[in-house]
C-alpha positions as protocol buffer text, in pm:
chain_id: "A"
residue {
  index: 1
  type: UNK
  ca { x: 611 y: -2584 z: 1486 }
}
residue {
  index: 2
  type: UNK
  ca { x: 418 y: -2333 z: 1743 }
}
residue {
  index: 3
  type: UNK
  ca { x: 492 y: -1975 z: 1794 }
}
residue {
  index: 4
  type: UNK
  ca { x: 572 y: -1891 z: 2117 }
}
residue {
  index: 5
  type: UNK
  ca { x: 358 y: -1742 z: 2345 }
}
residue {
  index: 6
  type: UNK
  ca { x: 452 y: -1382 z: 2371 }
}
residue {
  index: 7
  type: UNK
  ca { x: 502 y: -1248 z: 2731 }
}
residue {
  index: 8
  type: UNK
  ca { x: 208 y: -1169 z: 2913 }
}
residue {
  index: 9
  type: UNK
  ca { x: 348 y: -920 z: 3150 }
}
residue {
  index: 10
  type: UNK
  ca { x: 441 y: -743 z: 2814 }
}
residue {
  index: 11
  type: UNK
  ca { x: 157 y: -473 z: 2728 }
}
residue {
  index: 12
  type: UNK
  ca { x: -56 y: -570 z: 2415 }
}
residue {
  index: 13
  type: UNK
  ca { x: -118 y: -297 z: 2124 }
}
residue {
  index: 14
  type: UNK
  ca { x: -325 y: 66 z: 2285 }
}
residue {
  index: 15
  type: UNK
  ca { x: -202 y: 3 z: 2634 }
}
residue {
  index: 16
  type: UNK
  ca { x: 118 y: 184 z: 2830 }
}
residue {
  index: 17
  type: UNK
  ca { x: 396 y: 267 z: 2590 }
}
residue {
  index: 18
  type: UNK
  ca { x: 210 y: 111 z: 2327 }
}
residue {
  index: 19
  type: UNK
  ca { x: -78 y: 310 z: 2405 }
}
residue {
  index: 20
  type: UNK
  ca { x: -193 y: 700 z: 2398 }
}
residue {
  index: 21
  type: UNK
  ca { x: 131 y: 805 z: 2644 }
}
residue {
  index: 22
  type: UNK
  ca { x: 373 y: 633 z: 2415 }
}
residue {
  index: 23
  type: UNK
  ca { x: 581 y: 788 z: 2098 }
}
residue {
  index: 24
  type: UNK
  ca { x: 399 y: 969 z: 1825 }
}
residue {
  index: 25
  type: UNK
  ca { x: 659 y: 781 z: 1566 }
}
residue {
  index: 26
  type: UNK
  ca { x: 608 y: 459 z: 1747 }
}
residue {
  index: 27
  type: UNK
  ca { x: 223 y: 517 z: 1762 }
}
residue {
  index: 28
  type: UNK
  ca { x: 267 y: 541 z: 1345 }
}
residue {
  index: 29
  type: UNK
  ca { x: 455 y: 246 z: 1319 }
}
residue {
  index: 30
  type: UNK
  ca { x: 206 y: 33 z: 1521 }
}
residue {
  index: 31
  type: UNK
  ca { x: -67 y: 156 z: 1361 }
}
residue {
  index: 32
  type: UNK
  ca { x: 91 y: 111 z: 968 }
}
residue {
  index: 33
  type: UNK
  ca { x: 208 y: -228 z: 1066 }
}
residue {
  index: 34
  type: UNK
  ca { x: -171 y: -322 z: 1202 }
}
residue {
  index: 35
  type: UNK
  ca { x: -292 y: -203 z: 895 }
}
residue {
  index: 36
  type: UNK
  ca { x: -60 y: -366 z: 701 }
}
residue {
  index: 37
  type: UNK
  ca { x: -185 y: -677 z: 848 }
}
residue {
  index: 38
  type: UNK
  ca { x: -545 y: -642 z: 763 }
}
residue {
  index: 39
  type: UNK
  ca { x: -442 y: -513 z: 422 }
}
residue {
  index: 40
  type: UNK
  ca { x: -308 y: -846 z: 372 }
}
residue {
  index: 41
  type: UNK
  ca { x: -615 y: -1051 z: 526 }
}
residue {
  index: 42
  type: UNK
  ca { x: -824 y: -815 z: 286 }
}
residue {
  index: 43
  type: UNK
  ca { x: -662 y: -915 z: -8 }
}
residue {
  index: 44
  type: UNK
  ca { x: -485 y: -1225 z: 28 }
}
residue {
  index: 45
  type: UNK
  ca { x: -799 y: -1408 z: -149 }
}
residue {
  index: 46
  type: UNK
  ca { x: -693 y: -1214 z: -458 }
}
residue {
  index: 47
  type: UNK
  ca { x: -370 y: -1321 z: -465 }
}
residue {
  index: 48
  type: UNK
  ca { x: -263 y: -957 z: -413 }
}
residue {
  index: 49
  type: UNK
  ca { x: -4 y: -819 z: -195 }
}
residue {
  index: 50
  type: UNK
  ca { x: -7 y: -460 z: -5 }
}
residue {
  index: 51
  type: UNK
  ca { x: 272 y: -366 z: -267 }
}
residue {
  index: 52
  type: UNK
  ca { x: 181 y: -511 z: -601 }
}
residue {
  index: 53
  type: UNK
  ca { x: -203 y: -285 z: -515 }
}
residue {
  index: 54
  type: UNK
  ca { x: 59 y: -20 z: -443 }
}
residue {
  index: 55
  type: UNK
  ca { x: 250 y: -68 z: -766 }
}
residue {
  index: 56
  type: UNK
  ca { x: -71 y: -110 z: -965 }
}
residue {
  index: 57
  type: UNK
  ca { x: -239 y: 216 z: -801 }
}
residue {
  index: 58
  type: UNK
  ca { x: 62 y: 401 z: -980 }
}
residue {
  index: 59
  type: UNK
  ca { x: 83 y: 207 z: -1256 }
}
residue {
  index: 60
  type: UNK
  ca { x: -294 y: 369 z: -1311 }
}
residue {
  index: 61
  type: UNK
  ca { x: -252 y: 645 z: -1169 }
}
residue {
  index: 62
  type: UNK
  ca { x: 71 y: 769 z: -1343 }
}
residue {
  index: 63
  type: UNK
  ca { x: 53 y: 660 z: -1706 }
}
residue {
  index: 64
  type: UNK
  ca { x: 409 y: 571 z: -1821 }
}
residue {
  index: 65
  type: UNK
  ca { x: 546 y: 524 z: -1548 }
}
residue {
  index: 66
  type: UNK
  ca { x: 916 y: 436 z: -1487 }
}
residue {
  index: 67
  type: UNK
  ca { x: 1005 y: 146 z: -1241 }
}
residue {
  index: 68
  type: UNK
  ca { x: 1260 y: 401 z: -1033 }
}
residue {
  index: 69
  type: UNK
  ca { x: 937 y: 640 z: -1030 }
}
residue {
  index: 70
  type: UNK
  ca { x: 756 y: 376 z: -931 }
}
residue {
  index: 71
  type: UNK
  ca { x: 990 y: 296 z: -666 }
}
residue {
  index: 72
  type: UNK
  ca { x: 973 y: 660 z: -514 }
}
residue {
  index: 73
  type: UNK
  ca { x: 616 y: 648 z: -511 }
}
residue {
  index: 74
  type: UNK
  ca { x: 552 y: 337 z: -330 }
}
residue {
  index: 75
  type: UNK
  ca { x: 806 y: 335 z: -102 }
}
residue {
  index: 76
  type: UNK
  ca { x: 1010 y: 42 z: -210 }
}
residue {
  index: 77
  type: UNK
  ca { x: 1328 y: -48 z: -361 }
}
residue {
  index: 78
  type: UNK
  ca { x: 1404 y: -51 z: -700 }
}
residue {
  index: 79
  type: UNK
  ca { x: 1513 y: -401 z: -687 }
}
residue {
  index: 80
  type: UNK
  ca { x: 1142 y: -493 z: -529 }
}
residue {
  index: 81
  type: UNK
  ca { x: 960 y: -284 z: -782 }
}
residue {
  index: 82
  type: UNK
  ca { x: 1153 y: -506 z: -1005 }
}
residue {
  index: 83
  type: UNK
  ca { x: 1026 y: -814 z: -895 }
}
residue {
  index: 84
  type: UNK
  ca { x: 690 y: -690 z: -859 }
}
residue {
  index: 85
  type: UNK
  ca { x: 658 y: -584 z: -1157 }
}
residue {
  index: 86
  type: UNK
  ca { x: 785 y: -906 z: -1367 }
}
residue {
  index: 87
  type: UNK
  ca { x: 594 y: -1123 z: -1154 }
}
residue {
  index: 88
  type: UNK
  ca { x: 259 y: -879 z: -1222 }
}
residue {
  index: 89
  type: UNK
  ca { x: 376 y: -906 z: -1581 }
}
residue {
  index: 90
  type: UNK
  ca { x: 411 y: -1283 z: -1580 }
}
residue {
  index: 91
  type: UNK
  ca { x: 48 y: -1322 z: -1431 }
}
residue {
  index: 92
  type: UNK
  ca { x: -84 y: -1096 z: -1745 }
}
residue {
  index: 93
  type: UNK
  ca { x: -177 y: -840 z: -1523 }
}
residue {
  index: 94
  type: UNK
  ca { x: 33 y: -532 z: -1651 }
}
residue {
  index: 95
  type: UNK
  ca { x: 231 y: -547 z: -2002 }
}
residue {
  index: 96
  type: UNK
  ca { x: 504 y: -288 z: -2159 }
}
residue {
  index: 97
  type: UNK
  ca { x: 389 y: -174 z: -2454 }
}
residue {
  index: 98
  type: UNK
  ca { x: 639 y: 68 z: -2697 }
}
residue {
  index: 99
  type: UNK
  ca { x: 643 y: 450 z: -2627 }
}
residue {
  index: 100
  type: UNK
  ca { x: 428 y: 647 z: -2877 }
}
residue {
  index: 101
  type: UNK
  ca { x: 673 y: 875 z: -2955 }
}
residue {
  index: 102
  type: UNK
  ca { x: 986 y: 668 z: -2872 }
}
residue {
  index: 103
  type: UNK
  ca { x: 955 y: 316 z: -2979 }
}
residue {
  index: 104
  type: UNK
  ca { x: 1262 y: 211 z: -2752 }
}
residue {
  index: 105
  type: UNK
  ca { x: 1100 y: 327 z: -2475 }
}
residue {
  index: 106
  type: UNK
  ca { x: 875 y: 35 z: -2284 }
}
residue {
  index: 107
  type: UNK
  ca { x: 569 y: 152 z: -2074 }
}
residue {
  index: 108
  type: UNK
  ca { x: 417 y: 4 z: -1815 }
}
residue {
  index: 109
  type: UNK
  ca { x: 10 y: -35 z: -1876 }
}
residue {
  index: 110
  type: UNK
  ca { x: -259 y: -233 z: -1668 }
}
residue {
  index: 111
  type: UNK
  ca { x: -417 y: -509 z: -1893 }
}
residue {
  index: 112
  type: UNK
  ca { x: -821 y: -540 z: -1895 }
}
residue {
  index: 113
  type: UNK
  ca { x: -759 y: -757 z: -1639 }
}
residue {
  index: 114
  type: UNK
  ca { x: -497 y: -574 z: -1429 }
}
residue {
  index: 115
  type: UNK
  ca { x: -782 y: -304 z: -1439 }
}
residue {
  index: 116
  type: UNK
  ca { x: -1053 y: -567 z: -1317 }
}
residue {
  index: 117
  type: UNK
  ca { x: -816 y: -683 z: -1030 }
}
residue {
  index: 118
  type: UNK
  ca { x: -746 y: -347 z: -934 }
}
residue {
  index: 119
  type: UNK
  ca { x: -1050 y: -264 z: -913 }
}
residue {
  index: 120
  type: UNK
  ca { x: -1190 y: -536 z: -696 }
}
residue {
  index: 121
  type: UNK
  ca { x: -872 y: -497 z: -464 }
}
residue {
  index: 122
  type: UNK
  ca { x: -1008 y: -96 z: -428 }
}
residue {
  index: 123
  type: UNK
  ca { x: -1335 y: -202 z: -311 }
}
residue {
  index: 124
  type: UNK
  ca { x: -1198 y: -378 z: 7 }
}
residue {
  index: 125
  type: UNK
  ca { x: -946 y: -129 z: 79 }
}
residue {
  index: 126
  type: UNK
  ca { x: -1189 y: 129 z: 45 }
}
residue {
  index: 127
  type: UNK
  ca { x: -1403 y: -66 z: 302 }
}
residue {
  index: 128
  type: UNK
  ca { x: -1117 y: -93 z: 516 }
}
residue {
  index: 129
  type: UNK
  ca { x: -1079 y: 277 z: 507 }
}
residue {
  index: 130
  type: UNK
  ca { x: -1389 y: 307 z: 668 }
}
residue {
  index: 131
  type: UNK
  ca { x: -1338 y: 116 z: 920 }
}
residue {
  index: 132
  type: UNK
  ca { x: -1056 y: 255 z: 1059 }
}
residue {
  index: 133
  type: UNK
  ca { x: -1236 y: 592 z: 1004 }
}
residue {
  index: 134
  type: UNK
  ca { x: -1574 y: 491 z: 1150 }
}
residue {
  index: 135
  type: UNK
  ca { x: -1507 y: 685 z: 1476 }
}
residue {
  index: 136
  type: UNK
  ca { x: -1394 y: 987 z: 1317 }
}
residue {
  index: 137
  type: UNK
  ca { x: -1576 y: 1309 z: 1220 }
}
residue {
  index: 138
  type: UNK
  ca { x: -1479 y: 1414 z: 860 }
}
residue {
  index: 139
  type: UNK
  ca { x: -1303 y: 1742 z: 1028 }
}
residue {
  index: 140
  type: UNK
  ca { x: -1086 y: 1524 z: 1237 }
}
residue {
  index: 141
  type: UNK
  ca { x: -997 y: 1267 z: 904 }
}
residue {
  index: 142
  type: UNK
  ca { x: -890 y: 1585 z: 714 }
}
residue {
  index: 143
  type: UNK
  ca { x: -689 y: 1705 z: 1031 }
}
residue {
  index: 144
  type: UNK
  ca { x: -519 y: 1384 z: 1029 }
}
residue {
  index: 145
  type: UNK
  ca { x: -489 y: 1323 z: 661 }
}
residue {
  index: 146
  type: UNK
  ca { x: -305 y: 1715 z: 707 }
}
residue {
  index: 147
  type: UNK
  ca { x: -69 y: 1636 z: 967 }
}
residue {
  index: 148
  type: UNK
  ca { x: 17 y: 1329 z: 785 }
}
residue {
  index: 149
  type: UNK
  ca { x: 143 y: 1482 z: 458 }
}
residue {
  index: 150
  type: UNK
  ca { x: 305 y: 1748 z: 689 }
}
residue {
  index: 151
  type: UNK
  ca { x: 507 y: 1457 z: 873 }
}
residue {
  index: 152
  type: UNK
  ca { x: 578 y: 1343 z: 546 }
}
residue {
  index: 153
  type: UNK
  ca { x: 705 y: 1662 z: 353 }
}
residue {
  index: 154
  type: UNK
  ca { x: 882 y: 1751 z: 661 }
}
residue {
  index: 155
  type: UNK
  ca { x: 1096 y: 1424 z: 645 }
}
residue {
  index: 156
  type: UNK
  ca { x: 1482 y: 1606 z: 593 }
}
């Protein structure tokens, strides 16, 4: 089955609405759903999806973690962090090992090769990184990177 053709009277992405004179928020959601996109061309190879290198950041980053911590972090449901996180488990790349402390307790850990596949999944979005910064001075990525955490802190 084809796609249909999209309307070509209809302007593509950077031009009218869609372009500098349109919405800031709309702007944001363009641009996070384009790089979304390459995200997933980046690592598709890998077998890696946008979220599970999202859930395994944290899962590095944040020792211990807790899947509704988890969910906070990444900015998905706990019912998605869920199924990330038993499917991650089932490929041997993270494993819940007993709490020091409290043996009930399960934590979530990156295998050797979680930490491999992590690793090689940072290298390309580090490279995409630069790309999309290429253009920018580092004064203007740190203006951006602060208005972007303002945006986000400001969020109630």
């Amino acid at each position: 089955m084809r796609k249909p053709q999209s309307d070509p009277s209809l302007p593509g992405p950077g031009e009218a609405k869609r372009g500098e004179s349109g919405y800031l928020g709309y702007l944001l959601r363009q641009a996070a759903g384009a790089y979304r996109h390459r995200m997933d061309r980046a690592l598709t190879d890998l077998e890696v999806t946008p979220p599970q290198f999202a859930v395994m950041t944290m899962i590095k980053a944040y020792p211990g973690i807790s899947n509704a911590d988890l969910a906070r972090l990444t900015l998905l449901t706990p019912q998605t962090v869920s199924v990330i996180v038993a499917n991650l488990e089932r490929a041997q790349t993270i494993r819940r090992v007993p709490h020091n402390a409290h043996g009930r307790i399960l934590q979530i850990e990156l295998t050797p090769e979680g930490l491999l596949l992590l690793q090689q999944c940072r290298e390309r979005v580090q490279n995409l990184e630069k790309e999309i910064s290429e253009m920018l001075s580092e004064a203007d990525q740190a203006a951006i990177r602060r208005w972007l955490v303002h945006v986000a802190r400001t969020e109630s």
